[in-house]
Structure formats: structure tokens, C-alpha cells
Short mmCIF file of C-alpha atoms in Angstrom, two decimals:
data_model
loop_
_atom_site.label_atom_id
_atom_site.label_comp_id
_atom_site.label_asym_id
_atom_site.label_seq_id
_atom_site.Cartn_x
_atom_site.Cartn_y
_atom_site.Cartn_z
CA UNK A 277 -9.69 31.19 26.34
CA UNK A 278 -10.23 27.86 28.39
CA UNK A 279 -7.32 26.37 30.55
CA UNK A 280 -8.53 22.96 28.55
CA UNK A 281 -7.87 24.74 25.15
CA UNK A 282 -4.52 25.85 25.96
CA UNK A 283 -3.37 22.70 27.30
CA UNK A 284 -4.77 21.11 24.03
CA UNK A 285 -2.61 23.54 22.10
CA UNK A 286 0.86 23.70 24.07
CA UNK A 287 0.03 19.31 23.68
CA UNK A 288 -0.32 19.70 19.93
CA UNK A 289 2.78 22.36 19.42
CA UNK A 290 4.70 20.03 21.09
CA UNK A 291 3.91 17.03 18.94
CA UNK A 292 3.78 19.09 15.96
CA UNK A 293 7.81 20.10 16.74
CA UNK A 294 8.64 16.37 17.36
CA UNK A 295 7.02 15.54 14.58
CA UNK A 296 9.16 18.02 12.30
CA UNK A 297 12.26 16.80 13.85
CA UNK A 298 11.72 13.49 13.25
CA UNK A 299 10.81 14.51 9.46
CA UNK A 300 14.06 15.91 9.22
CA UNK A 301 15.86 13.08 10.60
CA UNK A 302 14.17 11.09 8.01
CA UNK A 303 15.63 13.52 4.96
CA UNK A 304 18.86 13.19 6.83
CA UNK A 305 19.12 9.59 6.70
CA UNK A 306 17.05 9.24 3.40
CA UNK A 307 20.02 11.49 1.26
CA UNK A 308 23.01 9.22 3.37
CA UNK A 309 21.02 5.72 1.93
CA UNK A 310 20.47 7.42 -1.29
CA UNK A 311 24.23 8.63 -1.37
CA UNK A 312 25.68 5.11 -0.29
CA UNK A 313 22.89 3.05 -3.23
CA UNK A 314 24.96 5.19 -5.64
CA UNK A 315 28.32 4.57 -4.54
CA UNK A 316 27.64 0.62 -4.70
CA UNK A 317 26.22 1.09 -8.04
CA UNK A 318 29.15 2.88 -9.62
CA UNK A 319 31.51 0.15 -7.99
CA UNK A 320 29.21 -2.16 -9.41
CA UNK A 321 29.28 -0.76 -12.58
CA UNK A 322 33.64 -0.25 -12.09
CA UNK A 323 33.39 -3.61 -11.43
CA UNK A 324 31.14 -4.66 -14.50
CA UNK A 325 34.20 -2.97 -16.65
CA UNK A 326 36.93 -4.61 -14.97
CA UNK A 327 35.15 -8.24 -15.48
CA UNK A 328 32.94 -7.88 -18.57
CA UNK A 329 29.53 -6.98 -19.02
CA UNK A 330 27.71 -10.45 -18.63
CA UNK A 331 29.36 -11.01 -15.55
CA UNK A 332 28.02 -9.19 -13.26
CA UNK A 333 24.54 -9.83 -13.93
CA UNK A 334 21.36 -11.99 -12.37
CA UNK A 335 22.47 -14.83 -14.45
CA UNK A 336 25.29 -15.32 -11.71
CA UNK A 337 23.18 -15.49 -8.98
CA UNK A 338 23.65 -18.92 -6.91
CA UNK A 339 21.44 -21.96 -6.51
CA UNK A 340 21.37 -22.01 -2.83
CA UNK A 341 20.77 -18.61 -1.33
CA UNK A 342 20.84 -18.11 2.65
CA UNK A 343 20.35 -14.77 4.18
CA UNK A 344 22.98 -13.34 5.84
CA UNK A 345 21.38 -10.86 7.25
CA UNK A 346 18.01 -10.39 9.15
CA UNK A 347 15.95 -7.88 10.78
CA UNK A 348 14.56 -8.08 14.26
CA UNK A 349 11.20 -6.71 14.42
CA UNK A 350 9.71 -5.29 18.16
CA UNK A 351 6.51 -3.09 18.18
CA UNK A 352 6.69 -0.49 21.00
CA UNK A 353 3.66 -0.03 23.37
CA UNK A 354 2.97 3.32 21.76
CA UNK A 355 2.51 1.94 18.67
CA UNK A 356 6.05 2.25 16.62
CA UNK A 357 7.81 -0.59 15.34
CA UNK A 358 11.86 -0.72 15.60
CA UNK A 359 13.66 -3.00 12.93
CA UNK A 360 17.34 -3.93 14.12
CA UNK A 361 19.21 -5.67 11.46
CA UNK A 362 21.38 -9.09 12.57
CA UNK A 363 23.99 -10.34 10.59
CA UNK A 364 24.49 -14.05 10.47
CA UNK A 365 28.04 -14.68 10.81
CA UNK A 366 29.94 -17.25 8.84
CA UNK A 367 29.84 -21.19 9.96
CA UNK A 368 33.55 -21.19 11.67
CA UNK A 369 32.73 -24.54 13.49
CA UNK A 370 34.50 -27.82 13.78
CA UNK A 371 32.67 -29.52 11.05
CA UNK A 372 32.78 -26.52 8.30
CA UNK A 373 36.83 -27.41 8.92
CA UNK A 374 37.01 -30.70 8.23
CA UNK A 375 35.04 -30.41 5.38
CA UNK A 376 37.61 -27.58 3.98
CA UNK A 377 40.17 -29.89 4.99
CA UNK A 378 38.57 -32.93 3.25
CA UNK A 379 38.43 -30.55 -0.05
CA UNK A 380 42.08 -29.82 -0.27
CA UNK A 381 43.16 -33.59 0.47
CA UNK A 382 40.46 -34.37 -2.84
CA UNK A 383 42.23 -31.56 -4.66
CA UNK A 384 45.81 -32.46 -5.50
CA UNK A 385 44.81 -36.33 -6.58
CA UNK A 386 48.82 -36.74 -7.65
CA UNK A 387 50.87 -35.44 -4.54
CA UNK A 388 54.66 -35.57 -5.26
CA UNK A 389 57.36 -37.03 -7.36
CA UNK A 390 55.44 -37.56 -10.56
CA UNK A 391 56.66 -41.26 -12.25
CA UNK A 392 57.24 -40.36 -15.43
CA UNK A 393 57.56 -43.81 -18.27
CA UNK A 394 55.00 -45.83 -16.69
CA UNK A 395 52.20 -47.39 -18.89
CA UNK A 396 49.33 -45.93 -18.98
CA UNK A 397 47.36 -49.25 -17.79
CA UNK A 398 49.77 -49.40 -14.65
CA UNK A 399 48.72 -46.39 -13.46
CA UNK A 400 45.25 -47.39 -13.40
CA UNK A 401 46.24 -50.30 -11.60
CA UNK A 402 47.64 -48.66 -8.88
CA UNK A 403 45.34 -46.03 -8.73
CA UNK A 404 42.13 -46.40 -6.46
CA UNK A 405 39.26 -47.24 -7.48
CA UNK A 406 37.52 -44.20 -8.76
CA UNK A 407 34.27 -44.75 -6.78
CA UNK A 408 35.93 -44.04 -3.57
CA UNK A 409 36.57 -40.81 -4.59
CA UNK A 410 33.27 -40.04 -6.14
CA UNK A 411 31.69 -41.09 -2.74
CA UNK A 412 33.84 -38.81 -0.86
CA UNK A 413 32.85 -35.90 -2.67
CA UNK A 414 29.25 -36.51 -3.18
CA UNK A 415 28.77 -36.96 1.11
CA UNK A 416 26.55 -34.31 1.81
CA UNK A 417 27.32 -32.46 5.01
CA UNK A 418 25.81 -33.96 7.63
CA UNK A 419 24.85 -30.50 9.29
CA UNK A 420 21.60 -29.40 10.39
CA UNK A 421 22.31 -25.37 9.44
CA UNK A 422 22.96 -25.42 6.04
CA UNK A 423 25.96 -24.16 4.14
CA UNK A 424 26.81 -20.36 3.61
CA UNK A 425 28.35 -18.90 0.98
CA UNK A 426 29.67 -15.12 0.63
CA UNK A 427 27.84 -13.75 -2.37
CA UNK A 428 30.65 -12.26 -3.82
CA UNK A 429 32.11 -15.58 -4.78
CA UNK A 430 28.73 -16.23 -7.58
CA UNK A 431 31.12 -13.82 -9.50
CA UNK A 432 34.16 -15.61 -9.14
CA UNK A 433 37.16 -16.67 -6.90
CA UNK A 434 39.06 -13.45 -7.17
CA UNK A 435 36.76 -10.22 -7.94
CA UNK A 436 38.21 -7.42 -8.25
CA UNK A 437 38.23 -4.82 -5.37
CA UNK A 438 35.64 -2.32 -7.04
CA UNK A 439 33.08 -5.41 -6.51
CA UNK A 440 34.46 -5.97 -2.54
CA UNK A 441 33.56 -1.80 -2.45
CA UNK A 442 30.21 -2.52 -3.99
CA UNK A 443 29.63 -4.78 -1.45
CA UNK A 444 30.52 -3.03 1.79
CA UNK A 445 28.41 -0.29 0.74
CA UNK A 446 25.28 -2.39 -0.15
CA UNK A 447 26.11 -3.79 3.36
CA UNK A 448 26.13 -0.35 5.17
CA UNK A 449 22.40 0.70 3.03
CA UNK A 450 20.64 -2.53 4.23
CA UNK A 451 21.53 -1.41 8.34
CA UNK A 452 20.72 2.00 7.02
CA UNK A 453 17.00 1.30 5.45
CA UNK A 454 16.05 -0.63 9.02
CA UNK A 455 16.70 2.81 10.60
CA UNK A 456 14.71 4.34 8.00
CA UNK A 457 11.93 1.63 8.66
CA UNK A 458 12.20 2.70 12.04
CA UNK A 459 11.70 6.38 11.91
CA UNK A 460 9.16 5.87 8.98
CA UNK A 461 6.92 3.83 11.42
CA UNK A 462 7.80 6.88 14.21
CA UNK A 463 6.61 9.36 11.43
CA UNK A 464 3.54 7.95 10.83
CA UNK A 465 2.59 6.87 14.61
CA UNK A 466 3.42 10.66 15.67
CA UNK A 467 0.99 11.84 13.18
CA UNK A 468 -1.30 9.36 14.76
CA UNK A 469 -0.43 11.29 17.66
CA UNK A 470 -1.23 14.40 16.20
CA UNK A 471 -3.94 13.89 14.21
CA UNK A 472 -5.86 12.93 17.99
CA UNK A 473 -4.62 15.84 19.80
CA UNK A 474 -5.50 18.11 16.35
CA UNK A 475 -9.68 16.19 17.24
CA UNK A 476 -9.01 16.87 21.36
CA UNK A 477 -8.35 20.77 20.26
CA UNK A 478 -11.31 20.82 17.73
CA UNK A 479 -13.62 19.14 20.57
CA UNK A 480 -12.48 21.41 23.27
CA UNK A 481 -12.57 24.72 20.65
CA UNK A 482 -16.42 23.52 20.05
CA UNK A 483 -17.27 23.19 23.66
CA UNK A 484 -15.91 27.02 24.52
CA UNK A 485 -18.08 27.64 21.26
CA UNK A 486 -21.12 26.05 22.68
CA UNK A 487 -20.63 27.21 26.41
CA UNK A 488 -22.10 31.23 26.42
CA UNK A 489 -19.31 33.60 27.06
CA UNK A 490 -21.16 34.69 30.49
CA UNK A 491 -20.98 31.31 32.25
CA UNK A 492 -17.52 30.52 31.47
CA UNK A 493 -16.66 34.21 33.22
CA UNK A 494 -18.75 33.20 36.26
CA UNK A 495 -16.74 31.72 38.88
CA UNK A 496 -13.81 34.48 38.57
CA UNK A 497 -16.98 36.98 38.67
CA UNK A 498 -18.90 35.23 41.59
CA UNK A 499 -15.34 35.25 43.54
CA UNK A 500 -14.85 39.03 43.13
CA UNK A 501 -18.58 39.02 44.53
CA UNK A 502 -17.37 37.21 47.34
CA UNK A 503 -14.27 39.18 47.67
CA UNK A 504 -16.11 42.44 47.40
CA UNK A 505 -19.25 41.27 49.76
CA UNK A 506 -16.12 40.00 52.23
CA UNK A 507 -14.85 43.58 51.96
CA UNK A 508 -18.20 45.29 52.93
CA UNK A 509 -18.74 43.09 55.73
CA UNK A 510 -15.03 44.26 56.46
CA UNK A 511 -15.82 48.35 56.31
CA UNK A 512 -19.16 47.22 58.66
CA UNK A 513 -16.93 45.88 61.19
CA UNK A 514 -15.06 48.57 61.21
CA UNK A 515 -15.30 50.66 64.47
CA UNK A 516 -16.85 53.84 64.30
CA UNK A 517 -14.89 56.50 64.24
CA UNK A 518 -14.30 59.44 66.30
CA UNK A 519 -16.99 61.71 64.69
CA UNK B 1108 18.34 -16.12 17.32
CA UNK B 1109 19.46 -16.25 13.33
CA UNK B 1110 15.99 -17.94 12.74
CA UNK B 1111 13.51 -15.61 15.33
CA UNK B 1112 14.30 -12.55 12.43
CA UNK B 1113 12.48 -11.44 9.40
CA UNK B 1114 14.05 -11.17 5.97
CA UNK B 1115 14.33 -7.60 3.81
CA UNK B 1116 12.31 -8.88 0.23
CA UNK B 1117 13.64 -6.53 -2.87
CA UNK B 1118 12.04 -5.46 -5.96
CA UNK B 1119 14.24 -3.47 -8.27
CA UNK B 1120 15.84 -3.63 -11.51
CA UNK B 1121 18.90 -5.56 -11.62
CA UNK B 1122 21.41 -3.74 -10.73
CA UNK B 1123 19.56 -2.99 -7.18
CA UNK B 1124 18.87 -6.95 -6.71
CA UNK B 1125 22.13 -7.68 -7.34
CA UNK B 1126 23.47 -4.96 -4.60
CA UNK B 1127 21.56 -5.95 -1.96
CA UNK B 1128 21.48 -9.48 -2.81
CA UNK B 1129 25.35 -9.06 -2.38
CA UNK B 1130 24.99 -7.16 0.97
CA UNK B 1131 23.43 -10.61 1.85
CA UNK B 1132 19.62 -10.31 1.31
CA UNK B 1133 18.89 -12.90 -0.46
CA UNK B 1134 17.19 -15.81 0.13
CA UNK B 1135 15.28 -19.00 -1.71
CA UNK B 1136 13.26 -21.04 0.84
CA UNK B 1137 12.73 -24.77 0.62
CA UNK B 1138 10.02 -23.94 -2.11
CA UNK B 1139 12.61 -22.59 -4.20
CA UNK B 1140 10.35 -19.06 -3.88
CA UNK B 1141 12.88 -16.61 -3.94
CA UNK B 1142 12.48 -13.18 -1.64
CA UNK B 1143 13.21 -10.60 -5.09
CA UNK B 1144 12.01 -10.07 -8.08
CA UNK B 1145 14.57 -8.62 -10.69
CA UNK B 1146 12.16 -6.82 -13.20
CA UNK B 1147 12.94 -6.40 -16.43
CA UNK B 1148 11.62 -4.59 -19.57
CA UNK B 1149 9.26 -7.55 -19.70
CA UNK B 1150 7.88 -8.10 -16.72
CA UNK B 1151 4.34 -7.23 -16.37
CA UNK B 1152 2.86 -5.00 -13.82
CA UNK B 1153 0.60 -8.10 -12.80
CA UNK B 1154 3.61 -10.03 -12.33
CA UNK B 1155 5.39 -7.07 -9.82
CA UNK B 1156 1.73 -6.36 -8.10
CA UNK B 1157 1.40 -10.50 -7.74
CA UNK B 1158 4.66 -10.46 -6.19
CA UNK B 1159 4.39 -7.55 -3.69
CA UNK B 1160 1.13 -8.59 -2.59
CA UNK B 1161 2.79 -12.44 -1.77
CA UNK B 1162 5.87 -10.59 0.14
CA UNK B 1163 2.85 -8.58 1.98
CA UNK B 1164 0.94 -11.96 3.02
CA UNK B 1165 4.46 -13.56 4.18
CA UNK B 1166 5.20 -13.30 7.38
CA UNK B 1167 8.72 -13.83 7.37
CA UNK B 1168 9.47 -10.86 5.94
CA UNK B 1169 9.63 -7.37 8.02
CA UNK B 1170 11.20 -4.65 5.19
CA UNK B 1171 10.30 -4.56 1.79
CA UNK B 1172 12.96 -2.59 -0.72
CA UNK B 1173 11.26 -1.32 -4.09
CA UNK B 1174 12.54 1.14 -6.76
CA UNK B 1175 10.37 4.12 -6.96
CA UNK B 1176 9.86 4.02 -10.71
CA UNK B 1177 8.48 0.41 -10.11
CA UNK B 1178 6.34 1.88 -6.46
CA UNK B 1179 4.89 3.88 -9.07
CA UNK B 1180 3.19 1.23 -11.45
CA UNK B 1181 1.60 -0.26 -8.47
CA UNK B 1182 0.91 2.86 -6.16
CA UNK B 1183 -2.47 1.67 -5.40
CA UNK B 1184 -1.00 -1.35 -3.92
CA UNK B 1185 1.37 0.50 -1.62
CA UNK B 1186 -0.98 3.20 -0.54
CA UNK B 1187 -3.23 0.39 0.32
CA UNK B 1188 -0.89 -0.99 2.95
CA UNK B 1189 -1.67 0.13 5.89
CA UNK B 1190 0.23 -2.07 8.65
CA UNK B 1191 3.54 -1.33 10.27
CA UNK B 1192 5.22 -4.88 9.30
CA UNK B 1193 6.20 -5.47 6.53
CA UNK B 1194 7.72 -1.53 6.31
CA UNK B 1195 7.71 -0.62 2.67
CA UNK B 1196 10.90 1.72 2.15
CA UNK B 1197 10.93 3.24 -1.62
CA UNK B 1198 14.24 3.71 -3.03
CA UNK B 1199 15.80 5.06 -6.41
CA UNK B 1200 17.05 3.17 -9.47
CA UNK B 1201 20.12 4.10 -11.86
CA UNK B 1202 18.05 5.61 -14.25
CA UNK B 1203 15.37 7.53 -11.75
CA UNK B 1204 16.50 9.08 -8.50
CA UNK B 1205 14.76 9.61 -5.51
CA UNK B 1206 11.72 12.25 -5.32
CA UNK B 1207 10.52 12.27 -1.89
CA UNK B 1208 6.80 13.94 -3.23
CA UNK B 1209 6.37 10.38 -4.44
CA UNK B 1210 7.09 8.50 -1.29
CA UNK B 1211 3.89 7.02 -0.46
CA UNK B 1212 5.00 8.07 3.65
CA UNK B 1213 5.85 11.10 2.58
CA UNK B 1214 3.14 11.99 0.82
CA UNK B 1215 0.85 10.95 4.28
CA UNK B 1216 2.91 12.67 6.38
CA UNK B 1217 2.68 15.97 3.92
CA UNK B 1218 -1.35 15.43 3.89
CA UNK B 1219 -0.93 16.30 7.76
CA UNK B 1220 -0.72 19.84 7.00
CA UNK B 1221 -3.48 21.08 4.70
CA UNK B 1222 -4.89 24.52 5.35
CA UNK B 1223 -8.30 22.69 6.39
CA UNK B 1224 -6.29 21.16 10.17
CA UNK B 1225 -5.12 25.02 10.48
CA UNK B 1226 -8.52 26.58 10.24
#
């Protein structure tokens, strides 16, 4: 057997045992996303029980939807491609206060002692005018990112905590699947891998096939020649002996 | 940084849109294009096959979710996708859990070892 054709197969043995690992760490992490989908699903569905049928449905789905969460995609010199997900945090800045400040000054329109007796015509004398208020509440925000809202609050102000657990766990499954992006692009760039080294080993099986047994056997031969002729030329040295 | 990454598109029934869509998926661009499909009894394959092959042409998006049962009705499609971006990850529904034989990566990875390589 060639030194070429054994190189070829300790090469391909050695893919062909990453290649199983990496299979299994796919199963692995396939039956933990698998396990976590259901466990959103049946808070989903503790949470569809809790609030009513219709109201946890694609009918509650917002007008404006942002992503909160992306994936960063980098392809590796060797070929794989690695998927990190990024979530986009909440806007906390100045501007997102005021405006939650602005919100709960338009709330409460009658702060305080309410005057009770008074006309009904002297109250709207004293009152402001009405478009003032409009215009404060139809300013749009003057923000170049746009607004972000938690998805949970489509389904109301206060959900209950089975929908909060439905949630966490859809949260977990979406960092889980870009792991399972990644290893499904190392799967199938490893059998790239292999599927070459599997052609190098069929090329180099051919060539030994090809070559005649004889002249792949000759330079160990021709070197026990040598070795042998060396010897001879050894004994002829040799002093003669006594006799 | 928020705007250099890709979004994860779903395709599922319902109850999977609205999970991930929760876990903060979701998103309608400035054409008001949306990046799931919720499909129903009624939706027609066209309609799901239409819509994979537009998240496949995007380039914003880098992971595509879809139910197996739905992978399924357009397995052509997905075994036609060759490229590494978008990844297409198959996942189960309510009613249909997972069978990894189906997986469309799976199923390449499992072609790897016929008796013909061995021979």
C-alpha cells in the first residue's frame, strides 16, 4: 500500500470523525430547540385560556413592526458561515423620556379638586381650546430611529405571566436556531471536505491500480541491491585469512 | 451596528409566527412587505413557494424558519437552494413534530454515506 494512500485515508478518517461529531452536536441542539418551540407553545396555548381564544391570535399583530433582534452573518475562509444573533435593546434615550413624560401630563386632563355645580358652558370656557391638545398628541416624534414596541403589549397592557413564559422561551429558540444555522453550514462544508478527500483517495487508489506491482517495489528492492552489492564489496575487502 | 444585521423571515402556521414574532422577529419594511407568512388552511402552495422564493432573493435576510409540514409542500424549492445565506432551518408545528429523515440537510448529509463511497 502507497505512503500517498494511507495519508489519503488517516485525512479522510479524520474528517469522517469530525464530521460525526459535529452531526451529533446538531441532534443535540436540534432536540433542545425542538424542546424549548414546545414549551412556548403550551404557554402560548396557557395563555390563550387565561385570555380567550381570539386573543392571542395574528389578528393582534401590530401596525408597525421593528425587529428586535438580528443576526450577524460572517463567512469563514474555509467556507462556513457563522450567524450570531444581536438583540436591539430598547430606546432608553433622552427623547423616548420626554415623550413618556409628555403622555402622562396629556393623560389626567382634570388634575385635582374637581368643581363640582359649575355650568356646563363655564367649563368650556375655561377649558383650553381643544386644538392645543390635539396638536400635542398628533406631533410625531421627531426621531430618526423609529419607535419600538415590546410585542407582548399587541396582546394587551397586562398579559398574563404564561404569555411573559411564552415569550422568554421563543426568545431563547431564535439564539438557539442561529447556532443551528451555524453548525448546519459546518455540516455541509465538512462534507464538502469529505466528499474531496473521499475523490483524493479514489485518485490515489487508481494510480497504485495503474502503477504494476513490480515498479512500486523497486526502490526498496534496488536498495537491498545496493546494500547487498555494498556487502560483497565488504567480504572482498576483507583480508585473507590465515589459511 | 443594529442596521449592518440580517433579519430571521418565518413561515409557519400561526401559532409559530406568533412565537417568534413575540421573541422579536418580526418586521414590516417601508413597503409594508412583512418578513412571515402565517399560512392558513387557505393559503395556496403558490402563495408559500412565491413567498420563500422572495425571502431567498432578499438580501436582508440571513435565517429562514419554516414548519416542516409546510418544507414539505415545497421540497423542491428547498432542495434547490444551494447557498449558505439565507440558512434554511426546518422546524416542527403543533400538529407535526420534527422528523429529522425529512430535513432537507439531513437528508444531504445522510446521502454522504451510501455503500457506493465505501466500495
Amino acid at each position: 500500500m502507497g505512503v500517498e494512500m494511507n495519508e489519503a485515508s488517516l485525512r479522510l478518517d479524520e474528517c469522517v470523525l469530525r464530521f460525526m461529531d459535529q452531526l451529533e452536536l446538531l441532534e443535540e441542539k436540534r432536540e433542545r430547540l425542538n424542546s424549548l418551540i414546545e414549551q412556548g407553545w403550551f404557554s402560548m396555548s396557557k395563555a390563550r385560556y387565561s385570555m380567550g381564544n381570539k386573543q392571542v391570535s395574528a389578528l393582534q399583530y401590530g401596525n408597525e413592526i421593528e425587529p428586535r433582534v438580528r443576526v450577524n452573518v460572517r463567512t469563514l475562509p474555509n467556507g462556513e458561515t457563522e450567524f450570531d444573533t444581536e438583540r436591539v435593546e430598547l430606546l432608553k434615550s433622552e427623547d423616548s423620556e420626554k415623550d413618556l413624560k409628555r403622555v402622562e401630563d396629556i393623560g389626567p386632563k382634570e388634575e385635582g379638586v374637581r368643581r363640582r355645580g359649575v355650568t356646563k358652558e363655564e367649563v368650556a370656557k375655561e377649558q383650553p381650546p381643544p386644538q392645543t391638545l390635539i396638536s400635542k398628541e398628533t406631533i410625531p416624534p421627531s426621531r430618526g430611529v423609529p419607535q419600538q414596541q415590546d410585542p407582548l403589549k399587541w396582546f394587551g397592557i397586562l398579559v398574563p405571566q404564561s404569555l411573559k413564559l411564552a415569550q422568554v422561551s421563543f426568545k431563547k429558540v431564535v439564539e438557539l436556531s442561529a447556532e443551528v444555522a451555524t453548525l448546519q453550514s459546518t455540516v455541509l462544508a465538512t462534507r464538502a471536505d469529505l466528499q474531496a478527500l473521499m475523490a483524493d483517495k479514489r485518485a490515489a487508489a487508481a494510480l497504485q491500480e495503474k502503477t504494476p506491482p513490480g515498479l512500486m517495489d523497486r526502490p526498496a528492492d534496488s536498495q537491498t541491491d545496493t546494500g547487498l552489492l555494498n556487502a560483497r564489496q565488504a567480504d572482498d575487502n576483507i583480508p585473507p585469512s590465515d589459511s | 451596528m443594529a442596521g449592518r444585521g440580517k433579519l430571521i423571515a418565518v413561515i409557519g402556521d400561526e401559532d409559530t409566527c406568533t412565537g417568534f414574532l413575540l421573541g422579536g422577529v418580526g418586521e414590516l419594511n417601508k413597503n409594508r412587505k412583512p418578513n412571515f407568512l402565517v399560512v392558513e388552511k387557505d393559503t395556496s402552495i403558490t402563495e408559500i413557494e412565491e413567498t420563500f422564493k422572495s425571502f431567498l432573493t432578499r438580501d436582508d435576510i440571513g435565517i429562514i424558519l419554516i414548519n416542516q409540514f409546510i418544507a414539505e409542500m415545497i421540497r423542491h424549492a428547498i432542495d434547490a437552494h444551494m447557498q449558505s445565506i439565507p440558512a434554511v432551518l426546518e422546524i416542527p408545528s403543533k400538529e407535526h413534530p420534527y422528523d429529522a429523515s425529512k430535513d432537507s440537510i439531513l437528508r444531504r448529509a445522510k446521502g454522504m454515506f451510501s455503500a457506493e463511497d465505501f466500495r
